């Protein structure tokens, strides 16, 4: 929490800080919230058990931090030395900037171990291979945004973030250790002397997998109205198809950005237009749990590479480790709350008690002036807290006696008393440094977008529900006097908190930047939860690589000799038709361009559909609706149905109604097609 001294903000001008608040009124509002937090926390701190209140402070060890980072991004295999398919598949999909970020952290980790005279670890060149490029190769002269050169040796790292074309599915000397193709789209990895995945040939394919970039654009979506039909002059197009870190690295005049002040006026925030490709847009909830886990790993790597491009370290710390309570409501980790809630409803993604708080405020508090500035009755709040802890999980709490004011107070307390803050506080210093470098709102949004994608599922789903709720409050601004700026100012101390000690100046800077981040989240609520298509492309390649490794390399410790490997690879290259297997979708009885769609919950359970270049997901749904239109109940069922691609190179993907299915079919020909809720 903010210290007592921080209640008296240090004097500094806008030139000294990018996070200074524009109006004194807003600062007073912020400080009042801190005072309220301090007053309410006096009693609760005494009641909390030692495990929930005490933080374990450990000295920072850079090697341990990098090891933790490698584990968090799914690369524990680099630490353990185990030959895990998932880790190798992930490495094989990395772009140039992402691979450089991994290499940098791995080098720090190995150097720290060597200083401690511990067991030798693998050299980074054993993982990324040895570069065959001449000294003039552009990869060796990539520059950071602060004007300094990157590490010169980026062995095995390719120049672009282009995806693997559909017809080149990991079939070119995949298991050989030959020289890397300099024009490939991904990283050629090695384990010892054996290359795991060779670089992809230079084939002109659009980043989203389409062979024609000009045909990839379908419609434009804006953060305000999702339509983008009349794009104003101040609007800016935002692409999800190219890696953000690659985009920044290749951006001209990247050192000439103007510094971006935090201003109170909403109109200074750029309006973004998102171009919807022929594959449509994907929400975070549209992908399977396993694929979202890969998205999180890739997002953290990409976020680190993104900050690296600006010469900013995404510092991690181990200064606070709070276990939290095992039962009750307040001070309990989100995952524990969800585990308890899923005993009642397996589909729950947001804690039920939090949904109840939303409901109570929406019932009668949306038009209440200063709803989140009111403190409520202290005695009642304490009573309700105790009753919720004791009775909520048994469904014995009487919600009808609680008013919206107490619900709003306890909603803030709920987030403030989580064992760890909803949003990782360690990202804020890097975000402050990013703003000091002067990039505009677009770059800030890209950093925030990756932060959101890297959040654990429970945190991300809860954050999305919270921002949706706050936008409902803001929609009633004329009556409740709570606009985007007010909500951000009041909620920042509750959503971003740290138990570490900071100076007065650092406390204020962190708090004001947290306010700005929440403001960005509220402004761009409608597009912030879209999964960037370049990450989905990487997930597809990961799944393809994993399947290939499992098929061809059942035991990496017992590799066949070189000649045997070459013979197997040549068979793969010359084989034009996939071997028939239960998982193969290219069945002989289904012609090219024809898919069989299954709808197990409808009366018409299956249908073969001939695809053309204009067939959309919603067209297939409409066809099933027509075939099942004999009863009104079937019509009602279809309103909640969506088309999914299942299997192949994706776990499960709920398709955008505007997605062109032939394009999806081409990048995932072995998928099954299912209509379900």
CSV table of N, CA and C in Angstrom, one decimal, residues 48-49 52 322-341 351 353 385 388-389 393 413-420 459 499:
chain,number,residue,atom,x,y,z
A,48,UNK,N,-6.5,-10.6,10.3
A,48,UNK,CA,-5.9,-11.5,9.3
A,48,UNK,C,-4.9,-12.4,10.0
A,49,UNK,N,-4.8,-13.7,9.6
A,49,UNK,CA,-3.8,-14.6,10.1
A,49,UNK,C,-2.5,-14.2,9.6
A,52,UNK,N,-1.5,-14.6,5.9
A,52,UNK,CA,-2.1,-13.7,4.9
A,52,UNK,C,-1.5,-12.3,4.9
A,322,UNK,N,2.8,-13.9,-0.6
A,322,UNK,CA,1.7,-14.0,0.4
A,322,UNK,C,0.9,-15.2,0.0
A,323,UNK,N,0.7,-16.0,1.0
A,323,UNK,CA,0.0,-17.3,0.8
A,323,UNK,C,-1.5,-17.1,0.6
A,324,UNK,N,-2.1,-16.2,1.4
A,324,UNK,CA,-3.5,-16.0,1.4
A,324,UNK,C,-4.3,-17.0,2.2
A,325,UNK,N,-5.5,-16.7,2.4
A,325,UNK,CA,-6.4,-17.6,3.2
A,325,UNK,C,-6.9,-18.8,2.3
A,326,UNK,N,-7.3,-19.9,3.0
A,326,UNK,CA,-7.8,-21.1,2.3
A,326,UNK,C,-9.3,-21.1,2.2
A,327,UNK,N,-9.9,-20.3,3.0
A,327,UNK,CA,-11.4,-20.3,3.1
A,327,UNK,C,-11.9,-18.9,3.3
A,328,UNK,N,-13.2,-18.7,3.1
A,328,UNK,CA,-13.8,-17.4,3.3
A,328,UNK,C,-13.9,-16.7,1.9
A,329,UNK,N,-14.0,-15.4,2.0
A,329,UNK,CA,-14.1,-14.5,0.8
A,329,UNK,C,-13.0,-13.6,0.6
A,330,UNK,N,-12.7,-12.8,1.6
A,330,UNK,CA,-11.7,-11.7,1.5
A,330,UNK,C,-10.3,-12.2,1.9
A,331,UNK,N,-9.3,-11.8,1.0
A,331,UNK,CA,-8.0,-12.3,1.2
A,331,UNK,C,-7.7,-13.7,0.7
A,332,UNK,N,-8.7,-14.2,-0.1
A,332,UNK,CA,-8.5,-15.6,-0.6
A,332,UNK,C,-8.1,-15.5,-2.1
A,333,UNK,N,-7.1,-16.3,-2.6
A,333,UNK,CA,-6.7,-16.2,-4.0
A,333,UNK,C,-7.9,-16.4,-4.9
A,334,UNK,N,-7.9,-15.8,-6.1
A,334,UNK,CA,-8.9,-16.0,-7.1
A,334,UNK,C,-9.1,-17.4,-7.5
A,335,UNK,N,-8.0,-18.1,-7.6
A,335,UNK,CA,-8.1,-19.5,-8.0
A,335,UNK,C,-8.8,-20.4,-7.0
A,336,UNK,N,-8.6,-20.1,-5.7
A,336,UNK,CA,-9.3,-20.8,-4.6
A,336,UNK,C,-10.8,-20.5,-4.7
A,337,UNK,N,-11.1,-19.2,-4.8
A,337,UNK,CA,-12.5,-18.9,-4.9
A,337,UNK,C,-13.2,-19.6,-6.1
A,338,UNK,N,-12.6,-19.6,-7.2
A,338,UNK,CA,-13.1,-20.2,-8.4
A,338,UNK,C,-13.3,-21.7,-8.2
A,339,UNK,N,-12.3,-22.3,-7.6
A,339,UNK,CA,-12.4,-23.8,-7.3
A,339,UNK,C,-13.7,-24.1,-6.5
A,340,UNK,N,-13.9,-23.3,-5.5
A,340,UNK,CA,-15.1,-23.4,-4.7
A,340,UNK,C,-16.4,-23.2,-5.5
A,341,UNK,N,-16.4,-22.1,-6.3
A,341,UNK,CA,-17.6,-21.7,-7.0
A,341,UNK,C,-17.9,-22.8,-8.1
A,351,UNK,N,-15.4,-15.0,-9.9
A,351,UNK,CA,-15.9,-15.4,-8.6
A,351,UNK,C,-17.4,-14.9,-8.4
A,353,UNK,N,-19.1,-14.3,-5.8
A,353,UNK,CA,-19.3,-13.1,-4.8
A,353,UNK,C,-19.1,-11.8,-5.5
A,385,UNK,N,-19.0,-8.3,6.0
A,385,UNK,CA,-17.7,-9.0,5.7
A,385,UNK,C,-17.7,-10.3,6.5
A,388,UNK,N,-20.3,-12.7,5.1
A,388,UNK,CA,-19.9,-13.3,3.8
A,388,UNK,C,-18.8,-14.4,4.0
A,389,UNK,N,-17.8,-14.1,4.8
A,389,UNK,CA,-16.8,-15.1,5.0
A,389,UNK,C,-17.3,-16.4,5.6
A,393,UNK,N,-20.3,-19.3,1.0
A,393,UNK,CA,-20.1,-20.6,0.3
A,393,UNK,C,-21.2,-21.6,0.6
A,413,UNK,N,-12.7,-3.4,-1.4
A,413,UNK,CA,-11.9,-4.2,-0.4
A,413,UNK,C,-11.6,-5.6,-0.9
A,414,UNK,N,-12.5,-6.2,-1.7
A,414,UNK,CA,-12.2,-7.5,-2.2
A,414,UNK,C,-10.9,-7.5,-3.0
A,415,UNK,N,-10.7,-6.5,-3.9
A,415,UNK,CA,-9.5,-6.5,-4.7
A,415,UNK,C,-8.3,-6.1,-3.9
A,416,UNK,N,-8.5,-5.1,-3.0
A,416,UNK,CA,-7.4,-4.6,-2.2
A,416,UNK,C,-6.8,-5.7,-1.3
A,417,UNK,N,-7.6,-6.7,-0.9
A,417,UNK,CA,-7.1,-7.7,0.0
A,417,UNK,C,-6.8,-9.0,-0.6
A,418,UNK,N,-6.7,-9.0,-1.9
A,418,UNK,CA,-6.2,-10.2,-2.6
A,418,UNK,C,-4.8,-10.4,-2.2
A,419,UNK,N,-4.3,-11.7,-2.1
A,419,UNK,CA,-2.9,-12.0,-1.7
A,419,UNK,C,-1.9,-11.3,-2.7
A,420,UNK,N,-2.3,-11.2,-3.9
A,420,UNK,CA,-1.5,-10.5,-4.9
A,420,UNK,C,-2.4,-9.6,-5.7
A,459,UNK,N,-7.2,-14.0,-13.4
A,459,UNK,CA,-7.0,-12.6,-13.4
A,459,UNK,C,-7.6,-11.9,-14.6
A,499,UNK,N,3.3,-4.3,-1.5
A,499,UNK,CA,3.7,-4.3,-0.1
A,499,UNK,C,5.2,-3.9,0.0
